[in-house]
Coordinates of C-alpha atoms and ligand atoms in Angstrom, one line a residue:
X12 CA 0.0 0.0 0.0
X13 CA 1.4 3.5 -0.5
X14 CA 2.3 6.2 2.0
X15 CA -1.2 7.7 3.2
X16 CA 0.3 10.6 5.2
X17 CA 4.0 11.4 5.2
X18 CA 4.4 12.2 9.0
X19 CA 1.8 11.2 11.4
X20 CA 1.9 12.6 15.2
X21 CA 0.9 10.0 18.1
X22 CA 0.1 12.0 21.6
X23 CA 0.0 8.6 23.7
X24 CA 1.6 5.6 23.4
X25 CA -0.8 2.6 24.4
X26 CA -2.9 0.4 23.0
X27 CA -4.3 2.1 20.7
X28 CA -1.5 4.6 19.9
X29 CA 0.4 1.5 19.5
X30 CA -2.1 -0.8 17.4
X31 CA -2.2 2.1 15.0
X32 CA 1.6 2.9 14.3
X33 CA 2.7 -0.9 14.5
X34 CA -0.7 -1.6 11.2
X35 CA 0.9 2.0 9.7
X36 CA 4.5 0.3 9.5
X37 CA 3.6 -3.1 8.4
X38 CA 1.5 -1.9 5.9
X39 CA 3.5 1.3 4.5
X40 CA 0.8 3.8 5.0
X41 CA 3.3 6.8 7.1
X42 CA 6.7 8.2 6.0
X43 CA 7.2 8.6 9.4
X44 CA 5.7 7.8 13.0
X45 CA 6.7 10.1 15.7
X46 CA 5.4 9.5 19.5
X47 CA 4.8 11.1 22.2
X48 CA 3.3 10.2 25.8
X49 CA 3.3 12.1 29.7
X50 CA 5.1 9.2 31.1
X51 CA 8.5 9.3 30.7
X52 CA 8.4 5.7 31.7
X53 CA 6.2 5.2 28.5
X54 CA 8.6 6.8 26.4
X55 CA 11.1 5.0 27.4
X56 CA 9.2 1.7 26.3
X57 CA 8.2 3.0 23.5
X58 CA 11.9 3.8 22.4
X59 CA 13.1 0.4 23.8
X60 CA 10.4 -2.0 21.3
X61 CA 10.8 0.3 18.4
X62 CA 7.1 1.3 18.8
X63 CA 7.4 4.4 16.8
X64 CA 10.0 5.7 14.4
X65 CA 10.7 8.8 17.2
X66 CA 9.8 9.4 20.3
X67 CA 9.9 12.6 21.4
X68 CA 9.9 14.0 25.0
X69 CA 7.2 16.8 24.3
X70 CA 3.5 17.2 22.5
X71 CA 4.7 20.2 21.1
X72 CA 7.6 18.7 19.3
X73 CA 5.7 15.6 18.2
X74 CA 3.0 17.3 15.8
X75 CA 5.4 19.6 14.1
X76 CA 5.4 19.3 10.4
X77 CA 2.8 16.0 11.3
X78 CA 0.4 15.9 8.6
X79 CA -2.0 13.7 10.8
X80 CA -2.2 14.1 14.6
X81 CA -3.9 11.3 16.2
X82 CA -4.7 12.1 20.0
X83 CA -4.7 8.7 22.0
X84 CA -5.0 9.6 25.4
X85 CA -8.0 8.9 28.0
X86 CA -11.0 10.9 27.1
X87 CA -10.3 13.3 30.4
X88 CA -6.8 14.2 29.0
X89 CA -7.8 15.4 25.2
X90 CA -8.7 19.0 26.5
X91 CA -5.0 19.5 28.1
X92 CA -3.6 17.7 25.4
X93 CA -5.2 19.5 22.1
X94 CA -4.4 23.1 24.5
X95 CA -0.9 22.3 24.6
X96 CA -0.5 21.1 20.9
X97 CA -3.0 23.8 19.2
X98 CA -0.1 26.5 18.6
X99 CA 2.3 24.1 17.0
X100 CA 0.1 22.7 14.5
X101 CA 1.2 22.5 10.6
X102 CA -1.5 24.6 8.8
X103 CA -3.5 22.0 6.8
X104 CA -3.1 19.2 9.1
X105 CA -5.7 16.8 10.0
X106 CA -6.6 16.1 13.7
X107 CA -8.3 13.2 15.0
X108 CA -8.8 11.5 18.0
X109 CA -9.8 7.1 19.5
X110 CA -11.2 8.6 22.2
X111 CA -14.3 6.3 23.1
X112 CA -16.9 9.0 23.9
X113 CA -17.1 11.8 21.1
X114 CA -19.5 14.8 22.5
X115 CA -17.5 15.7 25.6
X116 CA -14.4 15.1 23.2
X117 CA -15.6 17.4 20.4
X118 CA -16.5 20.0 23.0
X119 CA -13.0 19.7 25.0
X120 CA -11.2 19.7 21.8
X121 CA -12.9 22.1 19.0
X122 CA -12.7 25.5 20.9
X123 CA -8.5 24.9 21.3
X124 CA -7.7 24.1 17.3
X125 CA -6.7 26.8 14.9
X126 CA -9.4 27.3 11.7
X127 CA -6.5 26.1 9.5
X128 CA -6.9 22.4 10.8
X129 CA -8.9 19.6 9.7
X130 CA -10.5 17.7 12.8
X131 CA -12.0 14.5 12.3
X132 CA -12.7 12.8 15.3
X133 CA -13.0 9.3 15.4
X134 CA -13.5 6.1 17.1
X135 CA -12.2 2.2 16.8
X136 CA -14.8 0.0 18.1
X137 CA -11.4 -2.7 18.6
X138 CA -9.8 -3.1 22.0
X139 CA -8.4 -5.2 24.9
X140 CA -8.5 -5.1 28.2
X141 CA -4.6 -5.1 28.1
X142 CA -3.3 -0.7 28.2
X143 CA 0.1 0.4 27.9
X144 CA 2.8 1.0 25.4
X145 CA 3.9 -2.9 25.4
X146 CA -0.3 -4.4 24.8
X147 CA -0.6 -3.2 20.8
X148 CA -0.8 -5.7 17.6
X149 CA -0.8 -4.5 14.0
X150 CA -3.9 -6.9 13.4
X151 CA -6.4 -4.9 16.0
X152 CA -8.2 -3.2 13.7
X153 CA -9.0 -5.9 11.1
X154 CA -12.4 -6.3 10.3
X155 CA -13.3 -4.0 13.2
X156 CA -15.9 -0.5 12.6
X157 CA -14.3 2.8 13.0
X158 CA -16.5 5.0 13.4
X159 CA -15.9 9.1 12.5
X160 CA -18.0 12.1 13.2
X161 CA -16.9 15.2 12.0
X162 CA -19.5 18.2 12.6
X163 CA -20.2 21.2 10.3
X164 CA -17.9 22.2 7.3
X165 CA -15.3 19.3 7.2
X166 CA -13.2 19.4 4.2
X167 CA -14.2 16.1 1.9
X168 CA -10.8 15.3 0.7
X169 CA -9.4 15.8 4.6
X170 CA -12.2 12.9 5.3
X171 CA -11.5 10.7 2.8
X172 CA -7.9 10.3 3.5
X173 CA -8.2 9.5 7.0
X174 CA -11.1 7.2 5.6
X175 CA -8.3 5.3 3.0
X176 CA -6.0 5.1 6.2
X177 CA -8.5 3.2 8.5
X178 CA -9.1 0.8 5.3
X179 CA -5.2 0.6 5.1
X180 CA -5.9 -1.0 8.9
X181 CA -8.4 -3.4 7.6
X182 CA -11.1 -1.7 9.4
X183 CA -14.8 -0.7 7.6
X184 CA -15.4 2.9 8.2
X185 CA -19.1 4.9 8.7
X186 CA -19.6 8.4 9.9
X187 CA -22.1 9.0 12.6
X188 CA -23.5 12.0 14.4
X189 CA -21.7 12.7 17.3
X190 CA -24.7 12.1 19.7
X191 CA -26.1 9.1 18.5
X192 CA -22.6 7.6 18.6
X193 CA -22.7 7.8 22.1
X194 CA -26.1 6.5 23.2
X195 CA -25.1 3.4 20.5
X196 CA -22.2 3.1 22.5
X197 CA -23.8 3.3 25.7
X198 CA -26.0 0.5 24.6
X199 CA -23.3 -1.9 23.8
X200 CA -19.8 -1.3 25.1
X201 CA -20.0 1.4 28.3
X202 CA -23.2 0.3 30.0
X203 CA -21.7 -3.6 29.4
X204 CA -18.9 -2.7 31.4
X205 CA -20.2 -1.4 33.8
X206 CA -22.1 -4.5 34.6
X207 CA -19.2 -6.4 34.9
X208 CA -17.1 -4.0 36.7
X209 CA -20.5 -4.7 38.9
X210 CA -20.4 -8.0 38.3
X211 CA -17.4 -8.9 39.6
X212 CA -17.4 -6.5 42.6
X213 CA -20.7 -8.3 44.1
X214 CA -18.7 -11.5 43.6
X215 CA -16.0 -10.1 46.0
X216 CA -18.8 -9.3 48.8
X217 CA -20.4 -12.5 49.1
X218 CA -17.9 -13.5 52.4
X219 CA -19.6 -16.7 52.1
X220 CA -17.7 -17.8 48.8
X221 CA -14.3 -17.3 49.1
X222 CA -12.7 -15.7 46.1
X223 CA -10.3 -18.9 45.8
X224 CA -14.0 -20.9 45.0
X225 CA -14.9 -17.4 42.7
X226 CA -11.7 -18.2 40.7
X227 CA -11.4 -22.2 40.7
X228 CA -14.8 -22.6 39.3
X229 CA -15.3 -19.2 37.1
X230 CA -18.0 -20.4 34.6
X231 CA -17.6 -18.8 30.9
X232 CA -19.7 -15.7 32.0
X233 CA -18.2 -14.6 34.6
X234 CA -14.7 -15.3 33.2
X235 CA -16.0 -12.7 30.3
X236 CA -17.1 -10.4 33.1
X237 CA -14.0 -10.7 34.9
X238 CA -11.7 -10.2 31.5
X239 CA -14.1 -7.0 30.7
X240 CA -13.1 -5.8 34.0
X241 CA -10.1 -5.6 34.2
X242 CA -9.7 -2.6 31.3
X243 CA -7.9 0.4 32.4
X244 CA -9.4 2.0 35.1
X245 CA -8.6 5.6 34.2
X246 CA -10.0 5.2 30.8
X247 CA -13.0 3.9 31.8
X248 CA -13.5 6.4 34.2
X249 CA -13.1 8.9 31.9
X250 CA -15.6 7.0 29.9
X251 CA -18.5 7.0 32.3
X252 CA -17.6 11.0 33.6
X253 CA -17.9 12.0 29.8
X254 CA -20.5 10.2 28.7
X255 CA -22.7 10.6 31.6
X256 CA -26.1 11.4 30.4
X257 CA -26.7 8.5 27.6
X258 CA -24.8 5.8 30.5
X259 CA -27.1 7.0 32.7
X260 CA -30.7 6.9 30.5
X261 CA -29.6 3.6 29.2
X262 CA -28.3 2.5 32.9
X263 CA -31.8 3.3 34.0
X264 CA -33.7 1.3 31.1
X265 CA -31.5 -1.5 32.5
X266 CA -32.6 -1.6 36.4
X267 CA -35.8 -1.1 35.1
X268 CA -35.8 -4.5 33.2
X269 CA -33.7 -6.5 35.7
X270 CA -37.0 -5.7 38.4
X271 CA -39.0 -7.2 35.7
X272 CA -36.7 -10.3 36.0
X273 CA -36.8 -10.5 39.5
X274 CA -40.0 -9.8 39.7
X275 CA -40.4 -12.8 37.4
X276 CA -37.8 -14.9 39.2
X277 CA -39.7 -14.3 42.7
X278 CA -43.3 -15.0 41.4
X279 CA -42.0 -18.0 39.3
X280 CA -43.0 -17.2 36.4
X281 CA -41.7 -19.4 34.1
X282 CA -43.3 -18.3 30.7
X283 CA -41.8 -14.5 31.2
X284 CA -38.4 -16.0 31.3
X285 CA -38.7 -18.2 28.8
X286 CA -40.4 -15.7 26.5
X287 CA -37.7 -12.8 27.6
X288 CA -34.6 -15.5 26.6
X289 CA -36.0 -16.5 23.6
X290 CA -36.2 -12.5 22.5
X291 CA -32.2 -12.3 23.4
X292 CA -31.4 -15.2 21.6
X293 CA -32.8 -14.2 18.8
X294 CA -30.5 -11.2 18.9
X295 CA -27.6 -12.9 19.4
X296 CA -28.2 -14.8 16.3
X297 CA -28.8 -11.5 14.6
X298 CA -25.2 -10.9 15.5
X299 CA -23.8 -13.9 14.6
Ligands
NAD8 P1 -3.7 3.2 27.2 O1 -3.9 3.4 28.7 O2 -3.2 2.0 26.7 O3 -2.8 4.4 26.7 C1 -3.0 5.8 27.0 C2 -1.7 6.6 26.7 O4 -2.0 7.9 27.0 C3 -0.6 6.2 27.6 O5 0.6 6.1 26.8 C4 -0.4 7.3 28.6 O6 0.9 7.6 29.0 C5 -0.9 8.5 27.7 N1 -1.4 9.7 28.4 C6 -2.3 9.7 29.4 N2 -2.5 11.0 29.8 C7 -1.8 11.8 28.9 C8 -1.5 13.2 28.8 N3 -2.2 14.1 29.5 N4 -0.7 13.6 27.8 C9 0.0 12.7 27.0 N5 -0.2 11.4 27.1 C10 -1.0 10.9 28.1 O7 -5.1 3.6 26.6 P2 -5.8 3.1 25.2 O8 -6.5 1.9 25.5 O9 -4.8 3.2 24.1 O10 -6.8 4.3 25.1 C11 -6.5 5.5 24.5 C12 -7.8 6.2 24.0 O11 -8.5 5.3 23.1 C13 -8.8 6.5 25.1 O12 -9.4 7.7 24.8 C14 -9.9 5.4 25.0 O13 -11.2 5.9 25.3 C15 -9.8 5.1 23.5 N6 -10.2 3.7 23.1 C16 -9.8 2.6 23.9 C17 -10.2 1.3 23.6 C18 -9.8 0.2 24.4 O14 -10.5 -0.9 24.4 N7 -8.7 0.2 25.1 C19 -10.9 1.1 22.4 C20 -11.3 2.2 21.6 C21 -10.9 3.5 22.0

Protein backbone atom coordinates (compact mmCIF):
# COMPACT_ATOMS: atom_id res chain seq x y z
CA UNK A 1 0.00 0.00 0.00
CA UNK A 2 1.40 3.52 -0.46
CA UNK A 3 2.34 6.17 2.02
CA UNK A 4 -1.16 7.69 3.19
CA UNK A 5 0.27 10.59 5.22
CA UNK A 6 3.95 11.39 5.22
CA UNK A 7 4.42 12.17 9.01
CA UNK A 8 1.84 11.19 11.42
CA UNK A 9 1.94 12.56 15.20
CA UNK A 10 0.94 10.02 18.09
CA UNK A 11 0.08 12.00 21.63
CA UNK A 12 -0.01 8.61 23.70
CA UNK A 13 1.58 5.59 23.43
CA UNK A 14 -0.75 2.61 24.44
CA UNK A 15 -2.92 0.35 23.03
CA UNK A 16 -4.35 2.12 20.67
CA UNK A 17 -1.50 4.61 19.87
CA UNK A 18 0.43 1.47 19.51
CA UNK A 19 -2.05 -0.80 17.37
CA UNK A 20 -2.20 2.05 14.97
CA UNK A 21 1.63 2.87 14.28
CA UNK A 22 2.68 -0.90 14.51
CA UNK A 23 -0.71 -1.58 11.17
CA UNK A 24 0.90 2.02 9.74
CA UNK A 25 4.47 0.31 9.52
CA UNK A 26 3.61 -3.10 8.40
CA UNK A 27 1.47 -1.87 5.88
CA UNK A 28 3.45 1.33 4.55
CA UNK A 29 0.78 3.85 5.04
CA UNK A 30 3.33 6.75 7.12
CA UNK A 31 6.73 8.16 5.97
CA UNK A 32 7.23 8.57 9.45
CA UNK A 33 5.66 7.81 13.00
CA UNK A 34 6.67 10.09 15.72
CA UNK A 35 5.39 9.46 19.50
CA UNK A 36 4.75 11.12 22.19
CA UNK A 37 3.33 10.19 25.84
CA UNK A 38 3.26 12.05 29.66
CA UNK A 39 5.10 9.22 31.14
CA UNK A 40 8.51 9.27 30.68
CA UNK A 41 8.44 5.70 31.71
CA UNK A 42 6.20 5.23 28.47
CA UNK A 43 8.60 6.85 26.39
CA UNK A 44 11.14 5.02 27.40
CA UNK A 45 9.23 1.65 26.33
CA UNK A 46 8.19 3.00 23.45
CA UNK A 47 11.94 3.81 22.40
CA UNK A 48 13.10 0.43 23.79
CA UNK A 49 10.43 -1.96 21.30
CA UNK A 50 10.77 0.34 18.44
CA UNK A 51 7.14 1.32 18.79
CA UNK A 52 7.36 4.43 16.83
CA UNK A 53 10.02 5.69 14.41
CA UNK A 54 10.73 8.82 17.19
CA UNK A 55 9.85 9.36 20.26
CA UNK A 56 9.89 12.57 21.41
CA UNK A 57 9.89 13.98 25.03
CA UNK A 58 7.19 16.81 24.34
CA UNK A 59 3.52 17.18 22.54
CA UNK A 60 4.65 20.17 21.06
CA UNK A 61 7.63 18.69 19.32
CA UNK A 62 5.66 15.61 18.24
CA UNK A 63 2.98 17.34 15.78
CA UNK A 64 5.42 19.64 14.06
CA UNK A 65 5.39 19.33 10.39
CA UNK A 66 2.77 16.00 11.29
CA UNK A 67 0.41 15.95 8.62
CA UNK A 68 -1.97 13.66 10.80
CA UNK A 69 -2.20 14.09 14.57
CA UNK A 70 -3.90 11.30 16.24
CA UNK A 71 -4.70 12.07 20.02
CA UNK A 72 -4.70 8.72 21.99
CA UNK A 73 -5.00 9.55 25.43
CA UNK A 74 -8.01 8.90 27.98
CA UNK A 75 -10.99 10.91 27.15
CA UNK A 76 -10.26 13.27 30.41
CA UNK A 77 -6.83 14.24 29.02
CA UNK A 78 -7.82 15.44 25.23
CA UNK A 79 -8.67 18.96 26.53
CA UNK A 80 -5.03 19.49 28.14
CA UNK A 81 -3.57 17.67 25.45
CA UNK A 82 -5.22 19.51 22.14
CA UNK A 83 -4.43 23.13 24.49
CA UNK A 84 -0.94 22.34 24.60
CA UNK A 85 -0.52 21.13 20.94
CA UNK A 86 -3.02 23.77 19.17
CA UNK A 87 -0.06 26.48 18.60
CA UNK A 88 2.30 24.15 17.02
CA UNK A 89 0.14 22.73 14.45
CA UNK A 90 1.17 22.50 10.58
CA UNK A 91 -1.54 24.63 8.81
CA UNK A 92 -3.52 21.96 6.85
CA UNK A 93 -3.08 19.17 9.06
CA UNK A 94 -5.67 16.78 9.98
CA UNK A 95 -6.56 16.08 13.70
CA UNK A 96 -8.31 13.17 15.03
CA UNK A 97 -8.80 11.50 18.00
CA UNK A 98 -9.83 7.13 19.54
CA UNK A 99 -11.17 8.56 22.23
CA UNK A 100 -14.26 6.29 23.09
CA UNK A 101 -16.89 8.99 23.90
CA UNK A 102 -17.14 11.81 21.09
CA UNK A 103 -19.48 14.78 22.45
CA UNK A 104 -17.55 15.65 25.60
CA UNK A 105 -14.36 15.12 23.25
CA UNK A 106 -15.60 17.37 20.38
CA UNK A 107 -16.50 20.02 23.05
CA UNK A 108 -13.01 19.67 25.02
CA UNK A 109 -11.22 19.71 21.77
CA UNK A 110 -12.88 22.10 19.05
CA UNK A 111 -12.69 25.49 20.85
CA UNK A 112 -8.46 24.89 21.25
CA UNK A 113 -7.67 24.08 17.27
CA UNK A 114 -6.68 26.76 14.89
CA UNK A 115 -9.36 27.33 11.74
CA UNK A 116 -6.46 26.08 9.46
CA UNK A 117 -6.88 22.43 10.77
CA UNK A 118 -8.93 19.58 9.72
CA UNK A 119 -10.53 17.66 12.77
CA UNK A 120 -11.98 14.54 12.27
CA UNK A 121 -12.72 12.78 15.27
CA UNK A 122 -12.98 9.27 15.39
CA UNK A 123 -13.50 6.11 17.13
CA UNK A 124 -12.20 2.20 16.79
CA UNK A 125 -14.77 0.04 18.05
CA UNK A 126 -11.37 -2.67 18.59
CA UNK A 127 -9.81 -3.08 22.03
CA UNK A 128 -8.37 -5.17 24.94
CA UNK A 129 -8.47 -5.11 28.25
CA UNK A 130 -4.58 -5.08 28.08
CA UNK A 131 -3.25 -0.71 28.18
CA UNK A 132 0.08 0.43 27.87
CA UNK A 133 2.82 0.99 25.42
CA UNK A 134 3.85 -2.95 25.36
CA UNK A 135 -0.33 -4.44 24.76
CA UNK A 136 -0.56 -3.23 20.76
CA UNK A 137 -0.80 -5.70 17.58
CA UNK A 138 -0.84 -4.51 14.02
CA UNK A 139 -3.92 -6.90 13.42
CA UNK A 140 -6.40 -4.89 15.99
CA UNK A 141 -8.16 -3.16 13.70
CA UNK A 142 -9.01 -5.89 11.10
CA UNK A 143 -12.35 -6.34 10.31
CA UNK A 144 -13.32 -3.99 13.25
CA UNK A 145 -15.88 -0.47 12.63
CA UNK A 146 -14.29 2.76 13.03
CA UNK A 147 -16.46 4.95 13.40
CA UNK A 148 -15.89 9.06 12.53
CA UNK A 149 -18.01 12.13 13.16
CA UNK A 150 -16.93 15.23 11.97
CA UNK A 151 -19.48 18.16 12.59
CA UNK A 152 -20.20 21.22 10.28
CA UNK A 153 -17.95 22.23 7.29
CA UNK A 154 -15.29 19.25 7.24
CA UNK A 155 -13.16 19.42 4.22
CA UNK A 156 -14.24 16.12 1.87
CA UNK A 157 -10.78 15.34 0.67
CA UNK A 158 -9.43 15.76 4.57
CA UNK A 159 -12.22 12.90 5.31
CA UNK A 160 -11.47 10.73 2.84
CA UNK A 161 -7.86 10.31 3.51
CA UNK A 162 -8.17 9.52 6.99
CA UNK A 163 -11.08 7.18 5.64
CA UNK A 164 -8.25 5.30 2.98
CA UNK A 165 -5.99 5.11 6.23
CA UNK A 166 -8.50 3.19 8.55
CA UNK A 167 -9.12 0.82 5.27
CA UNK A 168 -5.22 0.65 5.13
CA UNK A 169 -5.90 -1.00 8.95
CA UNK A 170 -8.36 -3.40 7.56
CA UNK A 171 -11.11 -1.67 9.43
CA UNK A 172 -14.84 -0.74 7.63
CA UNK A 173 -15.44 2.92 8.18
CA UNK A 174 -19.10 4.89 8.71
CA UNK A 175 -19.63 8.35 9.91
CA UNK A 176 -22.13 9.01 12.59
CA UNK A 177 -23.50 11.95 14.40
CA UNK A 178 -21.68 12.68 17.31
CA UNK A 179 -24.67 12.11 19.67
CA UNK A 180 -26.12 9.07 18.51
CA UNK A 181 -22.57 7.59 18.56
CA UNK A 182 -22.66 7.83 22.14
CA UNK A 183 -26.10 6.47 23.20
CA UNK A 184 -25.08 3.38 20.45
CA UNK A 185 -22.21 3.06 22.53
CA UNK A 186 -23.81 3.34 25.74
CA UNK A 187 -26.00 0.49 24.58
CA UNK A 188 -23.28 -1.85 23.76
CA UNK A 189 -19.81 -1.30 25.11
CA UNK A 190 -19.96 1.38 28.28
CA UNK A 191 -23.17 0.30 30.02
CA UNK A 192 -21.75 -3.55 29.37
CA UNK A 193 -18.85 -2.70 31.37
CA UNK A 194 -20.19 -1.44 33.82
CA UNK A 195 -22.08 -4.50 34.61
CA UNK A 196 -19.16 -6.41 34.92
CA UNK A 197 -17.07 -4.04 36.74
CA UNK A 198 -20.46 -4.73 38.85
CA UNK A 199 -20.42 -8.05 38.30
CA UNK A 200 -17.36 -8.94 39.64
CA UNK A 201 -17.36 -6.46 42.58
CA UNK A 202 -20.72 -8.32 44.12
CA UNK A 203 -18.71 -11.47 43.63
CA UNK A 204 -15.97 -10.08 45.99
CA UNK A 205 -18.76 -9.28 48.75
CA UNK A 206 -20.41 -12.48 49.08
CA UNK A 207 -17.94 -13.50 52.38
CA UNK A 208 -19.58 -16.67 52.12
CA UNK A 209 -17.70 -17.85 48.80
CA UNK A 210 -14.33 -17.35 49.12
CA UNK A 211 -12.75 -15.71 46.06
CA UNK A 212 -10.32 -18.93 45.76
CA UNK A 213 -14.05 -20.94 45.01
CA UNK A 214 -14.88 -17.41 42.71
CA UNK A 215 -11.69 -18.15 40.70
CA UNK A 216 -11.41 -22.20 40.65
CA UNK A 217 -14.79 -22.56 39.32
CA UNK A 218 -15.28 -19.19 37.14
CA UNK A 219 -18.02 -20.38 34.60
CA UNK A 220 -17.56 -18.85 30.86
CA UNK A 221 -19.68 -15.69 31.98
CA UNK A 222 -18.22 -14.57 34.60
CA UNK A 223 -14.67 -15.27 33.16
CA UNK A 224 -16.03 -12.70 30.32
CA UNK A 225 -17.14 -10.39 33.10
CA UNK A 226 -13.99 -10.74 34.86
CA UNK A 227 -11.75 -10.17 31.55
CA UNK A 228 -14.06 -7.01 30.72
CA UNK A 229 -13.13 -5.77 33.96
CA UNK A 230 -10.10 -5.61 34.21
CA UNK A 231 -9.67 -2.63 31.35
CA UNK A 232 -7.93 0.41 32.36
CA UNK A 233 -9.38 1.99 35.09
CA UNK A 234 -8.59 5.65 34.16
CA UNK A 235 -10.01 5.21 30.82
CA UNK A 236 -12.96 3.86 31.83
CA UNK A 237 -13.54 6.43 34.16
CA UNK A 238 -13.09 8.93 31.93
CA UNK A 239 -15.60 6.96 29.90
CA UNK A 240 -18.49 7.04 32.34
CA UNK A 241 -17.63 11.03 33.56
CA UNK A 242 -17.91 12.04 29.76
CA UNK A 243 -20.48 10.16 28.66
CA UNK A 244 -22.69 10.55 31.57
CA UNK A 245 -26.15 11.40 30.37
CA UNK A 246 -26.72 8.53 27.59
CA UNK A 247 -24.76 5.75 30.52
CA UNK A 248 -27.06 6.98 32.69
CA UNK A 249 -30.70 6.92 30.55
CA UNK A 250 -29.64 3.60 29.22
CA UNK A 251 -28.29 2.45 32.86
CA UNK A 252 -31.78 3.31 33.99
CA UNK A 253 -33.70 1.34 31.14
CA UNK A 254 -31.45 -1.49 32.54
CA UNK A 255 -32.61 -1.61 36.39
CA UNK A 256 -35.80 -1.05 35.09
CA UNK A 257 -35.83 -4.48 33.16
CA UNK A 258 -33.75 -6.50 35.69
CA UNK A 259 -37.00 -5.70 38.43
CA UNK A 260 -39.03 -7.24 35.72
CA UNK A 261 -36.70 -10.27 35.97
CA UNK A 262 -36.80 -10.50 39.50
CA UNK A 263 -40.03 -9.81 39.75
CA UNK A 264 -40.45 -12.78 37.35
CA UNK A 265 -37.82 -14.93 39.25
CA UNK A 266 -39.69 -14.26 42.70
CA UNK A 267 -43.26 -14.97 41.40
CA UNK A 268 -41.98 -18.04 39.28
CA UNK A 269 -42.96 -17.23 36.38
CA UNK A 270 -41.69 -19.44 34.12
CA UNK A 271 -43.32 -18.28 30.72
CA UNK A 272 -41.78 -14.54 31.21
CA UNK A 273 -38.43 -16.03 31.32
CA UNK A 274 -38.66 -18.20 28.79
CA UNK A 275 -40.39 -15.65 26.51
CA UNK A 276 -37.75 -12.80 27.59
CA UNK A 277 -34.59 -15.45 26.63
CA UNK A 278 -36.04 -16.49 23.63
CA UNK A 279 -36.24 -12.51 22.50
CA UNK A 280 -32.21 -12.31 23.44
CA UNK A 281 -31.43 -15.23 21.59
CA UNK A 282 -32.85 -14.16 18.83
CA UNK A 283 -30.51 -11.16 18.93
CA UNK A 284 -27.58 -12.90 19.39
CA UNK A 285 -28.22 -14.84 16.30
CA UNK A 286 -28.77 -11.53 14.62
CA UNK A 287 -25.22 -10.90 15.49
CA UNK A 288 -23.81 -13.86 14.64
P1 LIG B 1 -3.69 3.24 27.24
O1 LIG B 1 -3.87 3.39 28.70
O2 LIG B 1 -3.15 1.96 26.71
O3 LIG B 1 -2.80 4.45 26.68
C1 LIG B 1 -3.01 5.78 27.01
C2 LIG B 1 -1.74 6.56 26.73
O4 LIG B 1 -1.99 7.95 26.98
C3 LIG B 1 -0.55 6.17 27.60
O5 LIG B 1 0.59 6.14 26.78
C4 LIG B 1 -0.43 7.34 28.59
O6 LIG B 1 0.90 7.56 29.01
C5 LIG B 1 -0.89 8.49 27.72
N1 LIG B 1 -1.38 9.66 28.42
C6 LIG B 1 -2.28 9.72 29.44
N2 LIG B 1 -2.52 11.02 29.76
C7 LIG B 1 -1.75 11.77 28.93
C8 LIG B 1 -1.55 13.17 28.77
N3 LIG B 1 -2.19 14.07 29.52
N4 LIG B 1 -0.66 13.58 27.81
C9 LIG B 1 -0.01 12.68 27.04
N5 LIG B 1 -0.16 11.36 27.14
C10 LIG B 1 -1.03 10.91 28.09
O7 LIG B 1 -5.12 3.60 26.59
P2 LIG B 1 -5.78 3.14 25.22
O8 LIG B 1 -6.55 1.88 25.45
O9 LIG B 1 -4.77 3.20 24.12
O10 LIG B 1 -6.85 4.30 25.08
C11 LIG B 1 -6.55 5.54 24.47
C12 LIG B 1 -7.84 6.18 23.98
O11 LIG B 1 -8.48 5.26 23.10
C13 LIG B 1 -8.84 6.50 25.08
O12 LIG B 1 -9.42 7.75 24.83
C14 LIG B 1 -9.89 5.40 24.97
O13 LIG B 1 -11.16 5.87 25.35
C15 LIG B 1 -9.82 5.07 23.48
N6 LIG B 1 -10.19 3.69 23.13
C16 LIG B 1 -9.80 2.63 23.89
C17 LIG B 1 -10.19 1.34 23.56
C18 LIG B 1 -9.81 0.17 24.42
O14 LIG B 1 -10.51 -0.86 24.40
N7 LIG B 1 -8.73 0.21 25.15
C19 LIG B 1 -10.94 1.13 22.40
C20 LIG B 1 -11.27 2.22 21.60
C21 LIG B 1 -10.90 3.51 21.98
Amino acid sequence: MSVIYDRVALIGLGLIAGSMSLAMREAGLAGEVVGYARSAETRATAEEIGLVDRVVATAAEAVQGADLVVLAVPVGAMAEVAQEIAPHLKPGATVTDVGSVKQAVITAVGPHLPENVHFIPGHPLAGTEHSGPRSGFASLFRNRWWLLTPEGEVDAAAIARLEDLVRGFGANTERMEPAHHDLVLAVTSHTPHLIAYTMVGVADHIKRVTEGEVIKYSAAGFRDFTRIAASDPTMWRDVFLQNKDAVLDILGRFTEELFVLQRAIRMGDGPHLHDYFTRTRAIRRGII
